[in-house]
């Protein structure tokens, strides 16, 4: 049997136990997957949402994002790793040995390229919604 997790919690606490700054880091990180809905309101993706867990700021990430948008999943995991944030696996799923378990996908994007792509995408959405 193999165990896999359906969800991860990136907690805004460094390995040294200090709170991660800035305080709105979780909204910024989740904003990479957020969209403007039909009413022009900011809407977070179901795959990455800011949360407060035991009084600490965090990001709830569904591991299904790994299959849907591997680059964004890798970006979020790299963010947690590079900033030495605690990652807590939740929602354990058990597979039988003969059940195929999706393999990890490794995608190497620079933060600059990913940021530029996300900004261009958001600009296109805003430009489209203004009627130009």
Coordinates of N, CA, C and O in Angstrom, one line a residue:
X1 N 0.8 -1.2 0.0 CA 0.0 0.0 0.0 C 0.9 1.2 0.0 O 1.9 1.3 0.6
X2 N 0.4 2.3 -0.7 CA 1.1 3.5 -0.7 C 0.2 4.6 -0.2 O -1.0 4.6 -0.4
X3 N 0.8 5.6 0.5 CA 0.0 6.7 1.0 C 0.4 7.9 0.1 O 1.5 8.2 -0.2
X4 N -0.7 8.7 -0.1 CA -0.5 10.0 -0.8 C -1.5 11.0 -0.1 O -2.4 10.6 0.5
X5 N -1.2 12.2 -0.2 CA -2.0 13.2 0.4 C -2.8 14.0 -0.6 O -2.3 14.4 -1.6
X6 N -4.1 14.3 -0.2 CA -4.9 15.1 -1.1 C -4.7 16.6 -1.0 O -5.0 17.3 -1.9
X7 N -4.2 17.0 0.2 CA -4.1 18.4 0.5 C -2.8 18.6 1.3 O -2.3 17.8 2.0
X8 N -2.3 19.9 1.1 CA -1.2 20.3 1.9 C -1.5 21.6 2.5 O -2.3 22.4 2.0
X9 N -0.9 21.9 3.6 CA -1.0 23.2 4.3 C 0.4 23.8 4.4 O 1.3 23.3 5.0
X10 N 0.6 24.9 3.7 CA 1.8 25.7 3.8 C 1.6 26.7 4.9 O 0.7 27.6 4.8
X11 N 2.3 26.5 6.0 CA 2.1 27.4 7.1 C 3.1 28.5 7.2 O 4.3 28.3 6.9
X12 N 2.6 29.7 7.5 CA 3.5 30.9 7.5 C 4.4 30.9 8.7 O 4.5 32.0 9.3
X13 N 5.0 29.8 9.0 CA 6.0 29.8 10.1 C 7.2 29.1 9.6 O 7.2 28.1 9.0
X14 N 8.4 29.8 9.8 CA 9.6 29.3 9.3 C 10.0 28.1 10.1 O 9.5 27.9 11.2
X15 N 11.0 27.4 9.6 CA 11.5 26.2 10.4 C 12.1 26.7 11.7 O 12.0 25.9 12.7
X16 N 12.5 27.9 11.8 CA 13.1 28.4 13.1 C 12.0 28.9 14.0 O 12.2 29.4 15.1
X17 N 10.7 28.8 13.6 CA 9.6 29.2 14.4 C 9.1 30.6 14.3 O 8.2 31.0 15.1
X18 N 9.7 31.4 13.4 CA 9.3 32.8 13.3 C 8.2 33.0 12.2 O 8.1 32.2 11.3
X19 N 7.3 33.9 12.5 CA 6.2 34.2 11.5 C 6.8 34.7 10.2 O 7.8 35.5 10.2
X20 N 6.3 34.3 9.0 CA 6.8 34.7 7.7 C 6.2 36.1 7.4 O 5.0 36.3 7.7
X21 N 6.9 36.9 6.8 CA 6.5 38.3 6.5 C 6.6 38.5 5.0 O 7.5 37.9 4.4
X22 N 5.8 39.3 4.3 CA 4.8 40.2 4.8 C 3.6 39.4 5.3 O 3.4 38.2 4.9
X23 N 2.7 40.0 6.0 CA 1.6 39.3 6.6 C 0.5 38.9 5.6 O -0.3 38.1 5.8
X24 N 0.6 39.5 4.4 CA -0.4 39.2 3.3 C 0.2 38.2 2.3 O -0.3 38.0 1.2
X25 N 1.2 37.5 2.7 CA 1.9 36.6 1.8 C 1.0 35.5 1.2 O 1.1 35.1 0.1
X26 N 0.0 35.0 2.0 CA -0.9 33.9 1.6 C -1.8 34.4 0.5 O -2.1 33.7 -0.5
X27 N -2.3 35.7 0.6 CA -3.2 36.2 -0.4 C -2.4 36.5 -1.7 O -2.9 36.2 -2.8
X28 N -1.2 36.9 -1.6 CA -0.4 37.1 -2.7 C -0.1 35.8 -3.5 O -0.2 35.7 -4.7
X29 N 0.3 34.8 -2.7 CA 0.6 33.5 -3.3 C -0.7 32.9 -4.0 O -0.6 32.4 -5.1
X30 N -1.8 33.0 -3.3 CA -3.0 32.4 -3.9 C -3.6 33.3 -5.0 O -4.3 32.8 -5.9
X31 N -3.2 34.5 -5.0 CA -3.6 35.4 -6.1 C -3.0 35.0 -7.5 O -3.6 35.3 -8.5
X32 N -2.0 34.2 -7.5 CA -1.4 33.7 -8.7 C -2.4 32.8 -9.5 O -2.3 32.7 -10.7
X33 N -3.3 32.2 -8.7 CA -4.3 31.3 -9.3 C -5.7 31.9 -9.3 O -6.7 31.3 -9.8
X34 N -5.9 33.1 -8.7 CA -7.2 33.7 -8.6 C -7.6 34.4 -9.9 O -6.8 34.6 -10.8
X35 N -8.9 34.6 -10.0 CA -9.5 35.2 -11.2 C -10.5 36.3 -10.8 O -10.9 36.3 -9.7
X36 N -10.9 37.1 -11.7 CA -12.0 38.0 -11.5 C -13.2 37.3 -12.0 O -13.3 36.8 -13.2
X37 N -14.3 37.2 -11.2 CA -15.5 36.5 -11.7 C -16.3 37.4 -12.5 O -15.9 38.6 -12.8
X38 N -17.5 37.0 -12.9 CA -18.4 37.8 -13.8 C -18.8 39.1 -13.2 O -19.0 40.1 -13.9
X39 N -18.8 39.2 -11.9 CA -19.1 40.5 -11.2 C -17.9 41.3 -11.0 O -18.1 42.4 -10.3
X40 N -16.8 41.0 -11.5 CA -15.6 41.7 -11.3 C -15.0 41.6 -9.9 O -14.1 42.4 -9.5
X41 N -15.4 40.6 -9.2 CA -14.8 40.3 -7.8 C -13.7 39.3 -7.9 O -13.8 38.3 -8.7
X42 N -12.7 39.5 -7.0 CA -11.6 38.6 -6.9 C -12.0 37.3 -6.3 O -12.7 37.2 -5.3
X43 N -11.7 36.2 -7.0 CA -12.1 34.8 -6.5 C -10.9 33.9 -6.5 O -10.3 33.7 -7.6
X44 N -10.6 33.3 -5.4 CA -9.5 32.4 -5.3 C -9.9 31.0 -5.9 O -11.1 30.6 -5.9
X45 N -8.9 30.4 -6.4 CA -9.1 29.0 -6.9 C -9.4 28.0 -5.8 O -9.0 28.2 -4.7
X46 N -10.1 27.0 -6.2 CA -10.4 25.9 -5.2 C -9.1 25.1 -4.9 O -9.1 24.4 -3.9
X47 N -8.1 25.3 -5.7 CA -6.9 24.5 -5.5 C -5.9 25.2 -4.6 O -4.9 24.6 -4.1
X48 N -6.0 26.5 -4.3 CA -5.1 27.2 -3.4 C -5.9 28.4 -2.8 O -6.3 29.3 -3.5
X49 N -6.0 28.3 -1.5 CA -6.8 29.3 -0.8 C -6.1 29.7 0.5 O -5.5 28.8 1.2
X50 N -6.1 31.0 0.8 CA -5.5 31.5 2.1 C -6.4 31.0 3.2 O -7.6 31.0 3.1
X51 N -5.7 30.6 4.3 CA -6.5 30.1 5.5 C -5.8 30.6 6.8 O -4.6 31.0 6.7
X52 N -6.5 30.5 7.9 CA -5.9 30.7 9.2 C -6.0 29.3 9.9 O -7.1 28.8 10.0
X53 N -4.9 28.8 10.3 CA -4.8 27.5 10.9 C -4.2 27.6 12.3 O -3.0 28.0 12.4
X54 N -5.0 27.4 13.3 CA -4.5 27.5 14.7 C -3.9 28.9 15.0 O -2.8 29.0 15.6
X55 N -4.5 29.9 14.4 CA -4.1 31.3 14.6 C -2.9 31.7 13.7 O -2.4 32.8 13.8
X56 N -2.5 30.8 12.9 CA -1.3 31.1 12.0 C -1.8 31.2 10.5 O -2.7 30.5 10.1
X57 N -1.2 32.1 9.8 CA -1.6 32.3 8.4 C -1.0 31.2 7.5 O 0.1 30.7 7.8
X58 N -1.8 30.7 6.6 CA -1.3 29.6 5.7 C -2.0 29.6 4.4 O -2.9 30.4 4.1
X59 N -1.6 28.6 3.6 CA -2.3 28.4 2.3 C -2.6 26.9 2.2 O -1.8 26.0 2.4
X60 N -3.9 26.7 1.9 CA -4.4 25.3 1.7 C -4.2 25.0 0.2 O -4.8 25.7 -0.6
X61 N -3.5 23.9 -0.1 CA -3.2 23.6 -1.5 C -3.7 22.1 -1.7 O -3.4 21.2 -1.0
X62 N -4.6 22.0 -2.7 CA -5.0 20.6 -3.1 C -4.0 20.1 -4.1 O -3.6 20.7 -5.0
X63 N -3.5 18.8 -3.8 CA -2.5 18.2 -4.6 C -2.9 17.9 -6.0 O -2.1 17.6 -6.9
X64 N -4.2 17.9 -6.3 CA -4.7 17.7 -7.6 C -4.2 18.8 -8.5 O -4.1 18.6 -9.8
X65 N -3.8 19.9 -8.0 CA -3.2 21.0 -8.8 C -1.9 20.5 -9.5 O -1.6 21.0 -10.6
X66 N -1.3 19.5 -8.9 CA -0.1 18.9 -9.6 C -0.4 18.4 -11.0 O 0.4 18.5 -11.9
X67 N -1.6 17.8 -11.1 CA -2.0 17.3 -12.4 C -2.6 18.3 -13.3 O -2.5 18.2 -14.5
X68 N -3.3 19.3 -12.7 CA -4.0 20.3 -13.5 C -3.0 21.4 -14.0 O -3.1 21.8 -15.1
X69 N -2.2 21.9 -13.1 CA -1.2 22.9 -13.5 C 0.1 22.6 -12.8 O 0.4 23.2 -11.7
X70 N 0.9 21.7 -13.3 CA 2.2 21.3 -12.7 C 3.1 22.5 -12.4 O 3.8 22.5 -11.4
X71 N 3.1 23.5 -13.3 CA 4.1 24.6 -13.1 C 3.7 25.4 -11.9 O 4.5 25.8 -11.1
X72 N 2.4 25.6 -11.7 CA 1.9 26.4 -10.5 C 2.1 25.6 -9.2 O 2.5 26.2 -8.2
X73 N 1.8 24.3 -9.3 CA 2.1 23.5 -8.1 C 3.5 23.5 -7.7 O 3.9 23.7 -6.5
X74 N 4.4 23.4 -8.7 CA 5.9 23.5 -8.4 C 6.3 24.8 -7.9 O 7.1 24.9 -6.9
X75 N 5.7 25.9 -8.4 CA 5.9 27.2 -7.9 C 5.6 27.4 -6.4 O 6.4 27.9 -5.7
X76 N 4.4 26.9 -6.1 CA 4.0 26.9 -4.7 C 4.9 26.1 -3.7 O 5.3 26.6 -2.6
X77 N 5.3 24.9 -4.2 CA 6.2 24.1 -3.4 C 7.6 24.7 -3.3 O 8.2 24.7 -2.2
X78 N 8.0 25.3 -4.4 CA 9.3 26.0 -4.3 C 9.3 27.2 -3.4 O 10.2 27.5 -2.7
X79 N 8.2 27.9 -3.4 CA 8.0 29.1 -2.6 C 8.1 28.7 -1.1 O 8.9 29.3 -0.3
X80 N 7.5 27.6 -0.7 CA 7.5 27.1 0.6 C 9.0 26.6 1.0 O 9.5 27.0 2.0
X81 N 9.6 25.9 0.1 CA 10.9 25.4 0.3 C 11.9 26.6 0.4 O 12.7 26.6 1.3
X82 N 11.9 27.5 -0.5 CA 12.9 28.6 -0.6 C 12.7 29.5 0.6 O 13.7 30.1 1.1
X83 N 11.5 29.6 1.2 CA 11.3 30.5 2.3 C 11.3 29.7 3.6 O 11.0 30.3 4.7
X84 N 11.6 28.4 3.6 CA 11.7 27.5 4.7 C 10.5 27.5 5.6 O 10.5 27.6 6.8
X85 N 9.3 27.4 4.9 CA 8.0 27.4 5.5 C 7.6 25.9 5.8 O 8.0 25.0 5.1
X86 N 6.9 25.7 6.9 CA 6.4 24.4 7.2 C 5.3 24.0 6.3 O 4.4 24.7 6.0
X87 N 5.4 22.7 5.8 CA 4.4 22.1 4.9 C 3.8 20.9 5.6 O 4.6 20.0 6.0
X88 N 2.5 21.0 5.9 CA 1.9 19.9 6.6 C 0.9 19.1 5.7 O 0.0 19.7 5.1
X89 N 1.2 17.8 5.5 CA 0.3 17.0 4.6 C -1.0 16.7 5.4 O -0.9 16.4 6.6
X90 N -2.1 16.8 4.7 CA -3.4 16.4 5.3 C -4.2 15.6 4.3 O -3.8 15.5 3.1
X91 N -5.3 15.0 4.7 CA -6.2 14.3 3.8 C -5.5 13.1 3.2 O -5.5 13.0 2.0
X92 N -4.9 12.2 4.0 CA -4.2 11.0 3.5 C -5.1 10.1 2.7 O -6.2 9.8 3.0
X93 N -4.6 9.6 1.5 CA -5.3 8.6 0.7 C -4.4 7.4 0.6 O -3.2 7.6 0.4
X94 N -5.0 6.2 0.7 CA -4.2 5.0 0.6 C -4.5 4.3 -0.7 O -5.7 4.1 -1.1
X95 N -3.5 4.0 -1.5 CA -3.6 3.2 -2.7 C -3.1 1.8 -2.5 O -2.1 1.6 -1.8
X96 N -3.7 0.9 -3.2 CA -3.2 -0.5 -3.3 C -1.9 -0.5 -4.1 O -1.8 0.4 -5.0
X97 N -1.0 -1.4 -3.9 CA 0.2 -1.4 -4.7 C 0.0 -1.5 -6.2 O 0.7 -0.8 -6.9
X98 N -1.0 -2.2 -6.6 CA -1.2 -2.3 -8.1 C -1.9 -1.1 -8.7 O -2.0 -1.0 -9.9
X99 N -2.4 -0.2 -7.8 CA -3.1 1.0 -8.3 C -2.0 1.9 -8.9 O -1.0 2.2 -8.2
X100 N -2.2 2.5 -10.0 CA -1.2 3.4 -10.5 C -1.3 4.7 -9.8 O -2.4 5.3 -9.6
X101 N -0.2 5.2 -9.3 CA -0.1 6.5 -8.6 C 0.6 7.4 -9.5 O 1.7 7.1 -10.1
X102 N 0.0 8.6 -9.8 CA 0.6 9.5 -10.7 C 2.0 9.9 -10.2 O 2.3 10.1 -9.0
X103 N 3.0 9.9 -11.2 CA 4.3 10.3 -10.8 C 4.5 11.8 -10.7 O 3.7 12.6 -11.2
X104 N 5.5 12.2 -9.9 CA 5.8 13.6 -9.8 C 6.2 14.2 -11.1 O 6.9 13.5 -11.9
X105 N 5.8 15.4 -11.4 CA 6.2 16.1 -12.6 C 7.1 17.2 -12.2 O 6.8 18.0 -11.4
X106 N 8.3 17.2 -12.8 CA 9.2 18.2 -12.5 C 9.2 19.3 -13.5 O 9.5 19.0 -14.7
X107 N 8.9 20.5 -13.2 CA 8.9 21.6 -14.1 C 9.8 22.7 -13.6 O 9.7 23.1 -12.4
X108 N 10.7 23.2 -14.4 CA 11.6 24.2 -14.0 C 11.3 25.5 -14.7 O 11.5 25.7 -15.8
X109 N 10.7 26.4 -13.9 CA 10.4 27.7 -14.4 C 11.0 28.7 -13.5 O 11.0 28.5 -12.3
X110 N 11.6 29.7 -14.1 CA 12.2 30.7 -13.2 C 11.0 31.6 -12.6 O 10.0 31.7 -13.2
X111 N 11.2 32.1 -11.4 CA 10.2 32.9 -10.8 C 9.9 34.1 -11.6 O 8.7 34.5 -11.8
X112 N 10.9 34.7 -12.3 CA 10.6 35.8 -13.1 C 9.7 35.5 -14.3 O 8.8 36.2 -14.6
X113 N 9.9 34.4 -15.0 CA 9.1 34.0 -16.1 C 7.7 33.7 -15.6 O 6.7 34.1 -16.3
X114 N 7.5 33.0 -14.5 CA 6.2 32.7 -14.0 C 5.5 34.0 -13.6 O 4.3 34.1 -13.9
X115 N 6.1 34.9 -12.9 CA 5.5 36.1 -12.5 C 5.1 36.9 -13.7 O 4.0 37.4 -13.8
X116 N 5.9 37.0 -14.8 CA 5.6 37.7 -16.0 C 4.4 37.1 -16.6 O 3.4 37.8 -17.1
X117 N 4.3 35.7 -16.7 CA 3.2 35.1 -17.3 C 1.9 35.3 -16.6 O 0.9 35.6 -17.2
X118 N 2.0 35.3 -15.3 CA 0.8 35.6 -14.4 C 0.3 37.0 -14.6 O -0.9 37.3 -14.7
X119 N 1.2 38.0 -14.6 CA 0.9 39.4 -14.8 C 0.2 39.6 -16.2 O -0.8 40.3 -16.3
X120 N 0.8 39.0 -17.2 CA 0.2 39.1 -18.5 C -1.2 38.5 -18.6 O -2.1 39.1 -19.2
X121 N -1.4 37.4 -17.9 CA -2.7 36.7 -17.9 C -3.7 37.6 -17.2 O -4.8 37.8 -17.7
X122 N -3.3 38.2 -16.1 CA -4.3 39.1 -15.3 C -4.5 40.3 -16.1 O -5.7 40.8 -16.2
X123 N -3.5 40.9 -16.8 CA -3.7 42.1 -17.7 C -4.7 41.8 -18.8 O -5.6 42.6 -19.1
X124 N -4.6 40.6 -19.4 CA -5.6 40.2 -20.5 C -7.0 40.1 -19.9 O -7.9 40.6 -20.6
X125 N -7.2 39.6 -18.7 CA -8.5 39.5 -18.2 C -9.1 40.9 -17.9 O -10.2 41.2 -18.2
X126 N -8.3 41.7 -17.3 CA -8.7 43.1 -17.0 C -9.0 43.9 -18.2 O -10.0 44.6 -18.3
X127 N -8.2 43.7 -19.3 CA -8.4 44.4 -20.5 C -9.6 43.9 -21.2 O -10.4 44.7 -21.7
X128 N -9.9 42.6 -21.2 CA -11.1 42.1 -21.8 C -12.3 42.5 -21.1 O -13.3 42.8 -21.7
X129 N -12.3 42.6 -19.7 CA -13.5 43.0 -19.0 C -13.8 44.5 -19.1 O -14.9 44.9 -18.8
X130 N -12.8 45.3 -19.5 CA -13.1 46.8 -19.7 C -13.8 47.1 -21.0 O -14.2 48.2 -21.3
X131 N -13.8 46.1 -21.9 CA -14.5 46.3 -23.2 C -13.6 46.9 -24.3 O -14.1 47.3 -25.3
X132 N -12.3 46.9 -24.1 CA -11.4 47.5 -25.1 C -11.0 46.4 -26.1 O -10.8 45.3 -25.9

